[in-house]
Amino acid sequence: QVQLVESGGGLVQAGDSLRLSCADSGRTFSSIVLGWFRQAPGKEREFVSAISWNSIITYYADSVKGRFAISRDNAKNTVYLQMNSLKPEDTAVYYCAARRVGIMSRNHAAYDYWGQGTQVTVSS
């Protein structure tokens, strides 16, 4: 069983940085694909980034490419999202997600487990 808990959200100003963390208490963390999604009020959940089990493959949404970086530490059962040069349009609830199948995906429907979300607010 995978249980994901996000942390690290908060209120920052445009141009600032934040690092989100997502810890998993399950026993299969090292073999699963992990992703980050976000959802702003009144909008659909959108893909942000994903990382393969061995960190070799990473995906990013065009809107965050060059500003955000995903990483994982399988020994700590934790995945990170380093967010730099934050913009007001990055404001959303950020969700960590895990996929049982080891194939990368940008589709939120492909992910089997979700965290509760952490709020990120970027003021202008």
Coordinates of N, CA and C in Angstrom, one line a residue, residues 32-108:
I32 N 8.1 2.6 -8.2 CA 7.0 3.2 -8.8 C 7.3 4.6 -9.4
V33 N 6.5 4.9 -10.4 CA 6.6 6.3 -11.0 C 5.9 7.3 -10.1
L34 N 6.5 8.4 -9.9 CA 5.9 9.4 -9.0 C 5.7 10.7 -9.8
G35 N 4.6 11.4 -9.5 CA 4.4 12.6 -10.2 C 3.8 13.7 -9.3
W36 N 3.9 14.9 -9.8 CA 3.3 16.1 -9.2 C 2.3 16.7 -10.1
F37 N 1.1 17.0 -9.5 CA 0.0 17.7 -10.3 C -0.4 18.9 -9.4
R38 N -1.1 19.8 -10.1 CA -1.6 20.9 -9.3 C -3.0 21.3 -9.8
Q39 N -3.8 21.9 -8.9 CA -5.1 22.4 -9.3 C -5.4 23.7 -8.7
A40 N -5.7 24.7 -9.6 CA -6.0 26.0 -9.1 C -7.6 26.1 -9.0
P41 N -8.1 27.0 -8.3 CA -9.5 27.2 -8.1 C -10.2 27.4 -9.5
G42 N -11.3 26.5 -9.7 CA -12.0 26.7 -10.9 C -11.4 26.0 -12.1
K43 N -10.2 25.4 -11.9 CA -9.5 24.8 -13.1 C -9.3 23.3 -12.9
E44 N -9.1 22.6 -13.9 CA -8.9 21.2 -13.8 C -7.5 20.9 -13.3
R45 N -7.3 19.7 -12.8 CA -6.0 19.3 -12.3 C -5.1 19.1 -13.5
E46 N -3.9 19.7 -13.3 CA -2.9 19.6 -14.4 C -1.6 19.0 -14.0
F47 N -1.0 18.4 -15.0 CA 0.3 17.8 -14.8 C 1.4 18.8 -14.6
V48 N 2.3 18.5 -13.7 CA 3.5 19.4 -13.4 C 4.8 18.7 -13.8
S49 N 5.0 17.5 -13.2 CA 6.2 16.8 -13.4 C 6.1 15.3 -13.0
A50 N 7.0 14.5 -13.5 CA 7.0 13.1 -13.1 C 8.4 12.6 -13.2
I51 N 8.7 11.5 -12.5 CA 10.0 10.9 -12.4 C 9.9 9.4 -12.4
S52 N 10.8 8.8 -13.1 CA 10.8 7.3 -13.1 C 11.4 6.7 -11.8
W53 N 11.3 5.4 -11.7 CA 11.7 4.8 -10.4 C 13.2 5.0 -10.2
N54 N 14.0 5.1 -11.2 CA 15.4 5.2 -11.1 C 16.0 6.6 -11.3
S55 N 15.0 7.5 -11.4 CA 15.4 9.0 -11.6 C 16.0 9.3 -13.0
I56 N 16.1 8.3 -13.9 CA 16.7 8.5 -15.2 C 15.8 9.4 -16.1
I57 N 14.5 9.2 -16.0 CA 13.6 9.9 -16.9 C 12.7 10.9 -16.1
T58 N 12.7 12.1 -16.5 CA 11.8 13.1 -15.9 C 11.0 13.8 -17.0
Y59 N 9.8 14.1 -16.6 CA 8.9 14.9 -17.5 C 8.5 16.2 -16.8
Y60 N 8.3 17.2 -17.6 CA 7.9 18.5 -17.1 C 6.8 19.1 -18.0
A61 N 5.9 19.8 -17.4 CA 5.0 20.6 -18.2 C 5.7 21.8 -18.7
D62 N 5.3 22.3 -19.9 CA 6.0 23.4 -20.5 C 6.0 24.6 -19.6
S63 N 5.0 24.8 -18.9 CA 4.8 26.0 -18.1 C 5.8 26.0 -16.9
V64 N 6.4 24.9 -16.6 CA 7.4 24.9 -15.4 C 8.8 24.5 -15.8
K65 N 9.0 24.1 -17.1 CA 10.3 23.7 -17.5 C 11.3 24.8 -17.4
G66 N 12.4 24.4 -16.8 CA 13.5 25.4 -16.5 C 13.4 26.1 -15.2
R67 N 12.2 25.9 -14.5 CA 12.0 26.6 -13.2 C 11.9 25.6 -12.1
F68 N 11.2 24.4 -12.4 CA 11.0 23.4 -11.4 C 11.9 22.2 -11.7
A69 N 12.2 21.5 -10.6 CA 13.0 20.3 -10.7 C 12.5 19.2 -9.8
I70 N 12.3 18.0 -10.4 CA 11.8 16.9 -9.6 C 13.0 16.0 -9.3
S71 N 12.9 15.4 -8.1 CA 14.0 14.5 -7.7 C 13.4 13.5 -6.7
R72 N 14.1 12.4 -6.4 CA 13.6 11.4 -5.5 C 14.7 10.8 -4.7
D73 N 14.5 10.4 -3.5 CA 15.4 9.7 -2.7 C 14.7 8.4 -2.2
N74 N 15.0 7.3 -2.9 CA 14.3 6.1 -2.6 C 14.7 5.5 -1.2
A75 N 15.9 5.9 -0.8 CA 16.3 5.4 0.6 C 15.4 6.1 1.7
K76 N 14.9 7.3 1.3 CA 14.1 8.0 2.3 C 12.6 8.0 1.9
N77 N 12.3 7.2 0.8 CA 10.9 7.2 0.4 C 10.3 8.5 0.2
T78 N 11.0 9.4 -0.4 CA 10.6 10.8 -0.6 C 10.8 11.3 -2.0
V79 N 9.9 12.0 -2.5 CA 10.1 12.7 -3.8 C 9.9 14.2 -3.5
Y80 N 10.7 15.0 -4.3 CA 10.8 16.4 -4.1 C 10.4 17.2 -5.3
L81 N 9.9 18.4 -5.1 CA 9.7 19.3 -6.3 C 10.3 20.7 -5.9
Q82 N 11.4 21.0 -6.4 CA 12.1 22.3 -6.2 C 11.5 23.3 -7.2
M83 N 10.9 24.3 -6.6 CA 10.2 25.3 -7.5 C 10.9 26.6 -7.3
N84 N 11.5 27.1 -8.4 CA 12.2 28.4 -8.4 C 11.5 29.4 -9.3
S85 N 11.8 30.6 -9.1 CA 11.3 31.7 -9.9 C 9.7 31.6 -10.0
L86 N 9.1 31.4 -8.8 CA 7.7 31.2 -8.8 C 6.9 32.4 -9.3
K87 N 5.8 32.1 -10.0 CA 4.9 33.2 -10.5 C 3.5 33.1 -9.9
P88 N 2.8 34.2 -9.9 CA 1.4 34.1 -9.4 C 0.6 33.0 -10.0
E89 N 0.8 32.7 -11.3 CA 0.1 31.6 -12.0 C 0.5 30.2 -11.5
D90 N 1.5 30.1 -10.7 CA 1.8 28.8 -10.1 C 1.0 28.5 -8.8
T91 N 0.2 29.5 -8.4 CA -0.7 29.3 -7.2 C -1.7 28.2 -7.5
A92 N -1.7 27.2 -6.6 CA -2.6 26.0 -6.7 C -2.3 25.1 -5.5
V93 N -3.2 24.1 -5.4 CA -2.9 23.0 -4.5 C -2.1 22.0 -5.3
Y94 N -1.0 21.6 -4.7 CA -0.1 20.7 -5.4 C -0.2 19.3 -4.8
Y95 N -0.4 18.3 -5.6 CA -0.6 16.9 -5.2 C 0.5 16.0 -5.7
C96 N 0.9 15.2 -4.8 CA 1.9 14.1 -5.2 C 1.0 12.9 -5.6
A97 N 1.5 12.1 -6.6 CA 0.8 11.0 -7.0 C 1.8 9.8 -7.3
A98 N 1.3 8.6 -7.2 CA 2.1 7.4 -7.5 C 1.4 6.5 -8.5
R99 N 2.2 5.9 -9.3 CA 1.6 5.0 -10.3 C 2.2 3.6 -10.1
R100 N 1.3 2.6 -10.0 CA 1.8 1.2 -9.8 C 2.6 0.7 -11.0
V101 N 2.1 1.1 -12.2 CA 2.8 0.6 -13.4 C 4.0 1.5 -13.6
G102 N 5.1 0.9 -14.0 CA 6.4 1.6 -14.1 C 6.5 2.3 -15.4
I103 N 5.5 2.9 -16.0 CA 5.5 3.6 -17.2 C 5.2 5.0 -17.0
M104 N 6.0 5.9 -17.5 CA 5.7 7.4 -17.2 C 4.4 7.8 -17.9
S105 N 3.8 8.8 -17.2 CA 2.5 9.3 -17.8 C 2.4 10.8 -17.3
R106 N 1.7 11.6 -18.2 CA 1.3 12.9 -17.8 C -0.1 13.0 -17.5
N107 N -0.8 11.9 -17.6 CA -2.3 11.8 -17.4 C -2.6 11.5 -16.0
H108 N -3.4 12.4 -15.3 CA -3.7 12.2 -13.9 C -4.5 10.9 -13.7

